[in-house]
CSV table of C-alpha atoms in Angstrom, one decimal:
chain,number,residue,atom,x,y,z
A,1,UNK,CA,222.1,22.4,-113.3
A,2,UNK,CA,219.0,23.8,-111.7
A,3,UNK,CA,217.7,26.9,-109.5
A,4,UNK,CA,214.9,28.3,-108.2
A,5,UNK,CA,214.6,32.2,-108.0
A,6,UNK,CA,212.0,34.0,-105.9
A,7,UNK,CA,210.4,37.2,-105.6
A,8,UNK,CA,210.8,38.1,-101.4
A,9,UNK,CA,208.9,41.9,-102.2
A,10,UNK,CA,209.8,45.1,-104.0
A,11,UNK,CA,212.6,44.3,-106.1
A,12,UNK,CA,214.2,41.5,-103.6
A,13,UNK,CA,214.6,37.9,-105.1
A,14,UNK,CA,216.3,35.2,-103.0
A,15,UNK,CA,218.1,32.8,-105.5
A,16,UNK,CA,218.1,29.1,-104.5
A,17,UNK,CA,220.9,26.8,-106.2
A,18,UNK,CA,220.3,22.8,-106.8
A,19,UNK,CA,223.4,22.7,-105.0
A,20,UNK,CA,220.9,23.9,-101.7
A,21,UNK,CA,222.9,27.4,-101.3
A,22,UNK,CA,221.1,30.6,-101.9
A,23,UNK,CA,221.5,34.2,-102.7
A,24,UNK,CA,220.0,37.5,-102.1
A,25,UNK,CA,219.3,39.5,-104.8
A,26,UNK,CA,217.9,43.0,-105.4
A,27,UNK,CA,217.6,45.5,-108.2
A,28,UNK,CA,219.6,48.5,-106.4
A,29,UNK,CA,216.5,50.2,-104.4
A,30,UNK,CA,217.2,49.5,-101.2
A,31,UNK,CA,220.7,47.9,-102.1
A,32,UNK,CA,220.0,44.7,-99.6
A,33,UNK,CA,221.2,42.3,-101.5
A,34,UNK,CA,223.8,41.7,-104.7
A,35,UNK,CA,222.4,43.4,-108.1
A,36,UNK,CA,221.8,40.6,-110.7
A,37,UNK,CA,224.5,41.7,-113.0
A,38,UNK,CA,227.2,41.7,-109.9
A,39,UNK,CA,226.5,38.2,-109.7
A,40,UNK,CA,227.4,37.8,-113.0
A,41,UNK,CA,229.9,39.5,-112.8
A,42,UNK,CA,231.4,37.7,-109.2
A,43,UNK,CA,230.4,34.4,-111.3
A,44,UNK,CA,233.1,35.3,-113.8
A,45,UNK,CA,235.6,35.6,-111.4
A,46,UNK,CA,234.7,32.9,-108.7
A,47,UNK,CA,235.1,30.3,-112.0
A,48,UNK,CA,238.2,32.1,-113.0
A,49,UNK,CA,239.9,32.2,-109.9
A,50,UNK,CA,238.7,28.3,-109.0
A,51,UNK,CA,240.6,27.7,-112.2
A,52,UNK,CA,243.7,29.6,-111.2
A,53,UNK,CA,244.2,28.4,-107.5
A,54,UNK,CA,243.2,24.5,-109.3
A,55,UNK,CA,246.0,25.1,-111.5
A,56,UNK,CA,248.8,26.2,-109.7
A,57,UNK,CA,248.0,24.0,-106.4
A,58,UNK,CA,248.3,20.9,-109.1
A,59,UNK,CA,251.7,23.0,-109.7
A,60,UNK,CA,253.1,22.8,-106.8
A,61,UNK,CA,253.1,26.6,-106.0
A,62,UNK,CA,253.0,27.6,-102.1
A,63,UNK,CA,249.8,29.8,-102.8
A,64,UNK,CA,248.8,31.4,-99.6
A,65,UNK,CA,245.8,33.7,-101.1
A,66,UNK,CA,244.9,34.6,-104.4
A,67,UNK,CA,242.1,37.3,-104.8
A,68,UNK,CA,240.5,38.4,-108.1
A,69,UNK,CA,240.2,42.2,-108.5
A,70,UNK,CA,236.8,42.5,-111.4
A,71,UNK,CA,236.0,46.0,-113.3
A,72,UNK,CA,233.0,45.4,-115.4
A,73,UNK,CA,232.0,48.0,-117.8
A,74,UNK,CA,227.9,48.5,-119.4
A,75,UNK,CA,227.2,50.8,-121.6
A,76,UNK,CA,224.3,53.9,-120.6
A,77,UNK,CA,221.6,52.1,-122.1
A,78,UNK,CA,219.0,49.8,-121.9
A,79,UNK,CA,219.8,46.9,-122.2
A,80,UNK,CA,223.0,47.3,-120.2
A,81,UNK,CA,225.1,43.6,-121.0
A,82,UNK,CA,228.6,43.7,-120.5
A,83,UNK,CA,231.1,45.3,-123.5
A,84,UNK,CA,234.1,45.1,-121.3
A,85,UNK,CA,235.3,43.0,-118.3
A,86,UNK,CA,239.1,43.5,-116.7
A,87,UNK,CA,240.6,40.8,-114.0
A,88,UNK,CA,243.5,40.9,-111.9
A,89,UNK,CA,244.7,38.1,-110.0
A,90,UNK,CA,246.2,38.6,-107.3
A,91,UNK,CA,248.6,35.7,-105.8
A,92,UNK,CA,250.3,35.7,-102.6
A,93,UNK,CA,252.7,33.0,-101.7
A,94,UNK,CA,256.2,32.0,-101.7
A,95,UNK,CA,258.6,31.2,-104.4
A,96,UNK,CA,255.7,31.8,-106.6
A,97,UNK,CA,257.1,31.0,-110.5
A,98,UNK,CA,255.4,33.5,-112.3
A,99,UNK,CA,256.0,31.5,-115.6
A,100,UNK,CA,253.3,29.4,-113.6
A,101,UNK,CA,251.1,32.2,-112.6
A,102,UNK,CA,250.9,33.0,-116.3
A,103,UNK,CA,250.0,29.7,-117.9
A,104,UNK,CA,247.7,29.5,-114.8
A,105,UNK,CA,245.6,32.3,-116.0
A,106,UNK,CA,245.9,31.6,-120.0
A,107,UNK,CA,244.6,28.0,-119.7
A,108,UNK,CA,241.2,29.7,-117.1
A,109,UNK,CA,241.1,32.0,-120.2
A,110,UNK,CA,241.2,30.0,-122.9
A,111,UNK,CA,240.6,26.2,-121.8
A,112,UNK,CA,238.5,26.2,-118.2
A,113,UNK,CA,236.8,28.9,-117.3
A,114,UNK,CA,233.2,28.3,-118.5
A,115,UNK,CA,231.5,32.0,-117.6
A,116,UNK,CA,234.5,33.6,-119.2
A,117,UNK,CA,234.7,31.9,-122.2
A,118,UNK,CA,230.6,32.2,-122.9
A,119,UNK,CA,230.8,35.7,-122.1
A,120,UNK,CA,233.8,36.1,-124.9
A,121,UNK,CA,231.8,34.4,-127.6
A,122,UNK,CA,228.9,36.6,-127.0
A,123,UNK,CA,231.3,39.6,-127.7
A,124,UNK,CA,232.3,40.9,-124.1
A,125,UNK,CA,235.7,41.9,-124.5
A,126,UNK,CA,237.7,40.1,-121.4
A,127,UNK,CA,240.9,41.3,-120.3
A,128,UNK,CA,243.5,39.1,-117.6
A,129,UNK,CA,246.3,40.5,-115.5
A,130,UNK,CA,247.9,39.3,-112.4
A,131,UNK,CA,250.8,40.0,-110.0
A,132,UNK,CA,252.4,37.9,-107.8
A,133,UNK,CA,253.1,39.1,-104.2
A,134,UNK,CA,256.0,37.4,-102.1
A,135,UNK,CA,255.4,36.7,-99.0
């Protein structure tokens, strides 16, 4: 995996993937662009959530949507890494089994989701939940 990040002026950084996608970044100033520890944060649940619609598509669940919901806490200090991060799936759909939905979510947490699970071995306590919305 590669990337390129560069400095645009003040505190604004456009990150480049290998994959040819890029992302703006900025350090909260003039908040035009996503703060480098959203992005990790957003990271945590775009891998999660892949995981989670991956699983339950191979299921054969009639997913319609499926939305993470991410509260990250930091303590006041400097540096400021992550101590606590909560996620709520949310999945829409019909005849959803939630016996599904759950081992969907334990296998992203324990088995698949890269981000999460390096985040958990440095000590960042993770927390899943979802709920299931018929439609």
């Amino acid at each position: 995996m590669q990337g390129k990040v560069t400095w645009v002026d003040g505190l604004t950084f456009v990150g480049e993937s290998g994959s040819g996608n890029s992302v703006v970044m900025e350090g909260g100033v003039k908040n035009n662009g996503i703060r480098p520890m959203e992005m990790i944060l957003l990271g945590v649940g775009g891998c999660a959530s892949y995981d989670v619609v991956s699983i339950l598509q191979k299921a054969r669940q009639e997913v319609i949507s499926c939305h993470c919901e991410l509260n990250g806490e930091r303590p006041d200090t400097t540096p400021a890494p992550f101590s606590r991060i909560e996620m709520e799936f949310v999945v829409r759909g019909r005849g959803i089994k939630e016996a599904q939905v759950k081992r969907a979510v334990e296998l992203s947490a324990d088995k698949y989701c890269s981000a999460s699970i390096m985040l958990k071995n440095a000590g960042v306590e993770i927390v899943h939940s979802y709920r299931i919305e018929e439609i």
